[in-house]
mmCIF file with all atom_site columns, C-alpha atoms in Angstrom:
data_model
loop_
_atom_site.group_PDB
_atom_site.id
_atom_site.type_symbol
_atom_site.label_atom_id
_atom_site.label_alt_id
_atom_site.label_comp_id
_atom_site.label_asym_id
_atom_site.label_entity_id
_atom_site.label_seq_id
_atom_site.pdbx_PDB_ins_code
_atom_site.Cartn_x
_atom_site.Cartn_y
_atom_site.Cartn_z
_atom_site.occupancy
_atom_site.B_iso_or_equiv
_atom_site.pdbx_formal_charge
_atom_site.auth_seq_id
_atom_site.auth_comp_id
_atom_site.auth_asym_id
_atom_site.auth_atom_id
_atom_site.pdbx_PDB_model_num
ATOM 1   C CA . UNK U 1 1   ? 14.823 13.722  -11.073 1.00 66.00 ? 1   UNK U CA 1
ATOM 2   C CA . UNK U 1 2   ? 11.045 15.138  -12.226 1.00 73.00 ? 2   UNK U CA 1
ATOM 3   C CA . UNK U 1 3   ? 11.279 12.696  -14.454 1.00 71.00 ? 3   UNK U CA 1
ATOM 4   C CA . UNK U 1 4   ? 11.457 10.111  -12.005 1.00 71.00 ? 4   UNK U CA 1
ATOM 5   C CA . UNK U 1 5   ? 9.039  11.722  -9.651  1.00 71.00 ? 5   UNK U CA 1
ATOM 6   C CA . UNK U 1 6   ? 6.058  12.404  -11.827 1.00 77.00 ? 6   UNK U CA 1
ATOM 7   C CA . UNK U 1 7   ? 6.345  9.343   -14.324 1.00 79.00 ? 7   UNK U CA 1
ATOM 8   C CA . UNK U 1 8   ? 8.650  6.189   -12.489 1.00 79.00 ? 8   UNK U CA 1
ATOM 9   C CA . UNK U 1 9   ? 7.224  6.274   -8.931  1.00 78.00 ? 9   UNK U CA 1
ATOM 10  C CA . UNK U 1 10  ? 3.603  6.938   -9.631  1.00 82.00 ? 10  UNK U CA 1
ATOM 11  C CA . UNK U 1 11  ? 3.465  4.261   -12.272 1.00 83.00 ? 11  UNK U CA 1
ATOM 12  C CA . UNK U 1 12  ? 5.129  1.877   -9.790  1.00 81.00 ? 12  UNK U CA 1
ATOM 13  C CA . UNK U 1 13  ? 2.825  2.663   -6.912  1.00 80.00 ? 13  UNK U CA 1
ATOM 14  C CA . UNK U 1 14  ? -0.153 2.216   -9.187  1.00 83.00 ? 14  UNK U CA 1
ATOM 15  C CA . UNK U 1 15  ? 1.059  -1.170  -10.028 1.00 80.00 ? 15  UNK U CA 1
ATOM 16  C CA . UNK U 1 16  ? 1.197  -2.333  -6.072  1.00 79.00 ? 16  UNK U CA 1
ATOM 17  C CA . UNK U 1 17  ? -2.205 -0.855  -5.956  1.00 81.00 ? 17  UNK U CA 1
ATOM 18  C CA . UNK U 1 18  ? -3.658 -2.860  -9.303  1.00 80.00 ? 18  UNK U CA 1
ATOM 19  C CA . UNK U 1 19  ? -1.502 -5.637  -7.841  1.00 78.00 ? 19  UNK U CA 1
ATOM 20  C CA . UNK U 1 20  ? -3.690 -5.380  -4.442  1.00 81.00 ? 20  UNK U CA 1
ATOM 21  C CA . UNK U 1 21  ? -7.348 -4.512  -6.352  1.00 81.00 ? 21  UNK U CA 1
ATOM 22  C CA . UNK U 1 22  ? -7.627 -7.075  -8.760  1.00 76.00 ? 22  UNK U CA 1
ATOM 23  C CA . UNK U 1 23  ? -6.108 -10.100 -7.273  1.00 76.00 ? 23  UNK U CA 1
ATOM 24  C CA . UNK U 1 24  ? -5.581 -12.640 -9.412  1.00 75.00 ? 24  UNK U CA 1
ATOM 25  C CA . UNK U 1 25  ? -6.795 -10.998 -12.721 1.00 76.00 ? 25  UNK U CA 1
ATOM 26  C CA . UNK U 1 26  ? -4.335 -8.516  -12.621 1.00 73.00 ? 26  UNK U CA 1
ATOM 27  C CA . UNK U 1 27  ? -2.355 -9.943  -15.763 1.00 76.00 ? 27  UNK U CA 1
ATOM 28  C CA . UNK U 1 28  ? -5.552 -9.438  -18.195 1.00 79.00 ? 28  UNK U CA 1
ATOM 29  C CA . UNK U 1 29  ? -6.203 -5.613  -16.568 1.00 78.00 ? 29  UNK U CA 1
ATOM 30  C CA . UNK U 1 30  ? -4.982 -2.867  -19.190 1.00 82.00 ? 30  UNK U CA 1
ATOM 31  C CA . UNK U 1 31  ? -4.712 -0.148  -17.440 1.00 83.00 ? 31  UNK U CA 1
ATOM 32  C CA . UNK U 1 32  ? -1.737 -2.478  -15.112 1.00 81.00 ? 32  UNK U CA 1
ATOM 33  C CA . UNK U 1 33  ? -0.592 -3.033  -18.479 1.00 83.00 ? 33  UNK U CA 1
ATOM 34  C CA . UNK U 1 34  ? 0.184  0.785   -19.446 1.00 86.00 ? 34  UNK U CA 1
ATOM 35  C CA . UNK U 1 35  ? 1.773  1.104   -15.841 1.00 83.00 ? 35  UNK U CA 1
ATOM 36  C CA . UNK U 1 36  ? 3.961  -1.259  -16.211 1.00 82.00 ? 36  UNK U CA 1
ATOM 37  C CA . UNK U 1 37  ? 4.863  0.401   -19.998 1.00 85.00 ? 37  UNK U CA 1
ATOM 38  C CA . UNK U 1 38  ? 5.385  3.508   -18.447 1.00 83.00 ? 38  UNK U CA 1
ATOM 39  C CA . UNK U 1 39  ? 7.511  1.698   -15.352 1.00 80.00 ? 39  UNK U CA 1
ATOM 40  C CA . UNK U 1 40  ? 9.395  -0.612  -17.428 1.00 81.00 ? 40  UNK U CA 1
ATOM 41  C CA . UNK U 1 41  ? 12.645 1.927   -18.470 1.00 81.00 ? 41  UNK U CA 1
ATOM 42  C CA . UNK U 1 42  ? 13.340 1.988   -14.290 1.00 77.00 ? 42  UNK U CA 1
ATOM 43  C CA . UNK U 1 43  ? 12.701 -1.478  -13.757 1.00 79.00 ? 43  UNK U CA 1
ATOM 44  C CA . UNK U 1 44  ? 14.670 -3.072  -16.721 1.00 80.00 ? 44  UNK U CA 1
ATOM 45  C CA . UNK U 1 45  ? 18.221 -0.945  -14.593 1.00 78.00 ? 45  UNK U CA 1
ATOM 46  C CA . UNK U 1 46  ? 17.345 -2.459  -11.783 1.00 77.00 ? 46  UNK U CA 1
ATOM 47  C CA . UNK U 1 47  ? 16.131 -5.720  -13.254 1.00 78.00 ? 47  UNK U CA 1
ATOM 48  C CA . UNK U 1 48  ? 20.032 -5.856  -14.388 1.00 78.00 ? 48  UNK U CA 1
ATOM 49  C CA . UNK U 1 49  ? 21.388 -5.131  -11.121 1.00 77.00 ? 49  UNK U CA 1
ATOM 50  C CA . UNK U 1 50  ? 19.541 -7.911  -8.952  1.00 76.00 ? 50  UNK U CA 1
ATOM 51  C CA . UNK U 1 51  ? 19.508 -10.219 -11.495 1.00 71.00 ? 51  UNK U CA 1
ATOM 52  C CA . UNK U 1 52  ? 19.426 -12.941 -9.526  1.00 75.00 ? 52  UNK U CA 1
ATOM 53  C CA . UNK U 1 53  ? 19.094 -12.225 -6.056  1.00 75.00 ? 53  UNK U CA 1
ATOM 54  C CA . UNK U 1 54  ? 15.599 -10.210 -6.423  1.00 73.00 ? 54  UNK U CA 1
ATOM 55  C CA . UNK U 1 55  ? 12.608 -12.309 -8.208  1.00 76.00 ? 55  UNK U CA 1
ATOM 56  C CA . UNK U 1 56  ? 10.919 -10.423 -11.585 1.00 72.00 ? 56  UNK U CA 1
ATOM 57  C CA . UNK U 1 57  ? 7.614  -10.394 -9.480  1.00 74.00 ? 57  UNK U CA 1
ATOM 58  C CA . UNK U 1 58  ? 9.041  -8.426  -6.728  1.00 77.00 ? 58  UNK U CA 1
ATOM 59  C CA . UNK U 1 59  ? 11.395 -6.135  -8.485  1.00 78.00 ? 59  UNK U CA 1
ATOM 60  C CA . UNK U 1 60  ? 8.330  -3.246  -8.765  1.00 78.00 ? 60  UNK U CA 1
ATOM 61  C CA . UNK U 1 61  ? 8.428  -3.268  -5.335  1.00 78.00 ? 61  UNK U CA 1
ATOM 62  C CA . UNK U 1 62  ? 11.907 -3.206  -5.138  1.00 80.00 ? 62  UNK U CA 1
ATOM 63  C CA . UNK U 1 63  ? 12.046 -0.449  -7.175  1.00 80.00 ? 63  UNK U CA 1
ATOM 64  C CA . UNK U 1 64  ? 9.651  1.638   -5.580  1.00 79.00 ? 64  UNK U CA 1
ATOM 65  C CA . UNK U 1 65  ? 11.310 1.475   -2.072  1.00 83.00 ? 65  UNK U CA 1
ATOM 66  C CA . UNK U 1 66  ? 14.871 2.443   -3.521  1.00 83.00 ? 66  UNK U CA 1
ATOM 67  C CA . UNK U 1 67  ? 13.199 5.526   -5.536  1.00 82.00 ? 67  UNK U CA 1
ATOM 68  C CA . UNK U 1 68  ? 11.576 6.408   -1.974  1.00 84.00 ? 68  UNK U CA 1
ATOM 69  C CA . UNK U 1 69  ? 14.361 6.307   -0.282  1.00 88.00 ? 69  UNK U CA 1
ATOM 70  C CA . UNK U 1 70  ? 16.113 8.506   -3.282  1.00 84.00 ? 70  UNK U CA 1
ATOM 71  C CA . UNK U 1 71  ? 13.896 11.052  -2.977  1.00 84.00 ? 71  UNK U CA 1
ATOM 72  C CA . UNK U 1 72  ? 14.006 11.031  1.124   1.00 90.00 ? 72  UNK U CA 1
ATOM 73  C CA . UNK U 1 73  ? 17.515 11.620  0.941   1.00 92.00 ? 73  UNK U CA 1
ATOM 74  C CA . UNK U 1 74  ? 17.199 14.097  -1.209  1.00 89.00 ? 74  UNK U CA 1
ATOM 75  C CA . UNK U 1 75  ? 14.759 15.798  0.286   1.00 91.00 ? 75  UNK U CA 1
ATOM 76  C CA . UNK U 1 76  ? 17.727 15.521  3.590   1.00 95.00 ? 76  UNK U CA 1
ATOM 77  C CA . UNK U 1 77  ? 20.288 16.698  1.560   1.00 94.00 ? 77  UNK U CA 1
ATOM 78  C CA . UNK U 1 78  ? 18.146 20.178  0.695   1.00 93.00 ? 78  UNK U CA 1
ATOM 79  C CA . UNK U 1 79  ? 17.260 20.324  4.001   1.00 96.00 ? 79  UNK U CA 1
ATOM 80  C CA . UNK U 1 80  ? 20.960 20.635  5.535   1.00 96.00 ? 80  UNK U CA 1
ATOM 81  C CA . UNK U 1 81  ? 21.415 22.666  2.884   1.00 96.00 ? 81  UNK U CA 1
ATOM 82  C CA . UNK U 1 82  ? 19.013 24.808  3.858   1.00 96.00 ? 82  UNK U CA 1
ATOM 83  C CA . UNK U 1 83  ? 20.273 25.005  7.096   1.00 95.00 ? 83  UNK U CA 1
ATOM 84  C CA . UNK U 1 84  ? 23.892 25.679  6.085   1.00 96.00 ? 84  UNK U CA 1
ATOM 85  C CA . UNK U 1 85  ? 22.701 28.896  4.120   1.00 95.00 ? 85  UNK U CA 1
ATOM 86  C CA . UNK U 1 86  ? 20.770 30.481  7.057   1.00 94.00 ? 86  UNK U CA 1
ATOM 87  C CA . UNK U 1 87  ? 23.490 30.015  9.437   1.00 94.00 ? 87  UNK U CA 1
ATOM 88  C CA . UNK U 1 88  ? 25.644 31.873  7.254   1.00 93.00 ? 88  UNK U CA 1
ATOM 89  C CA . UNK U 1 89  ? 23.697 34.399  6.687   1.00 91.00 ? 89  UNK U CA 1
ATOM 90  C CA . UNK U 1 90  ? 22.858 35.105  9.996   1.00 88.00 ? 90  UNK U CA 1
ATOM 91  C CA . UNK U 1 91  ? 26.579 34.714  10.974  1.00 89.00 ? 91  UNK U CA 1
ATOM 92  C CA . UNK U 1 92  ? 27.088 37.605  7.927   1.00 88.00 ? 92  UNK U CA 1
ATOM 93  C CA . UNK U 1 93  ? 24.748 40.163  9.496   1.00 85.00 ? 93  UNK U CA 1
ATOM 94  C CA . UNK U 1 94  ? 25.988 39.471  13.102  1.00 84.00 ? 94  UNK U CA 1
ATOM 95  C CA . UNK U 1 95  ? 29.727 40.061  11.402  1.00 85.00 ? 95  UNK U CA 1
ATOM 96  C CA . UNK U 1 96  ? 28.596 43.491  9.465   1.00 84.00 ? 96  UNK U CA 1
ATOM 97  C CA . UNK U 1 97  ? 26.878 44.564  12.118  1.00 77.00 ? 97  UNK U CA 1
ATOM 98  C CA . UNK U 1 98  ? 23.201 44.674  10.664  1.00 74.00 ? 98  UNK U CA 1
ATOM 99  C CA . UNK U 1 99  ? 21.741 43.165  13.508  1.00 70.00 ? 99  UNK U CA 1
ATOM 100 C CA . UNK U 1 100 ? 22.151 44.066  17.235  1.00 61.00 ? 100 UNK U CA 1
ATOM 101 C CA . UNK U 1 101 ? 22.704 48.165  16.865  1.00 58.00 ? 101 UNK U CA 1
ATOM 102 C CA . UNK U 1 102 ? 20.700 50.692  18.648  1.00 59.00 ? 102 UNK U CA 1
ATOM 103 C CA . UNK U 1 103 ? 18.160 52.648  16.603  1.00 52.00 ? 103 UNK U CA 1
ATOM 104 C CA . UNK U 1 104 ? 17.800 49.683  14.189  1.00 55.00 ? 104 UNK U CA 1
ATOM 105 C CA . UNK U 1 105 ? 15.114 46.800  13.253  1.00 53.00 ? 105 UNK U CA 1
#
């Protein structure tokens, strides 16, 4: 998952912003070029998966939104997780009796 977080989704974002920036001379811009190098690996999966239903101008895009949402569920997952482990461990000191007693912090 770094992998994808530090090389896939920057590369892709950098791509909608060259797209935006240079406008029509996008295709002749090198540094687009070397993001889409460093993109293509996650695209070319997906690229297989829509093959026909998603055009190969917007699959970047595509891409981008389904590693967002990825990482947002993800991030909800460690979250609940999160959750889970301080309600049982509050749940264990109100069971042992480390919380609650007289004389005690």
């Amino acid at each position: 998952m770094q992998l994808v977080r530090y090389i896939a989704l920057p590369a892709l974002l950098g791509q909608g912003s060259c797209y935006l920036l240079a406008g029509l001379r996008r295709q002749q811009n090198s540094f687009r070029g070397l993001l889409q190098l460093l993109g293509k690996p996650f695209t070319a999966g997906v690229c297989t998966v829509t093959s026909a239903q998603v055009s190969d101008a917007r699959v970047p895009l595509f891409m981008s939104l389904l590693l967002l949402l990825v990482m947002l569920l993800l991030l909800l997952l460690l979250l609940v997780r999160y959750a889970v482990v301080t309600l049982e461990r509050a749940s264990l000191c109100v069971a042992t009796q480390w919380v609650g007693q007289a004389g005690r912090r």
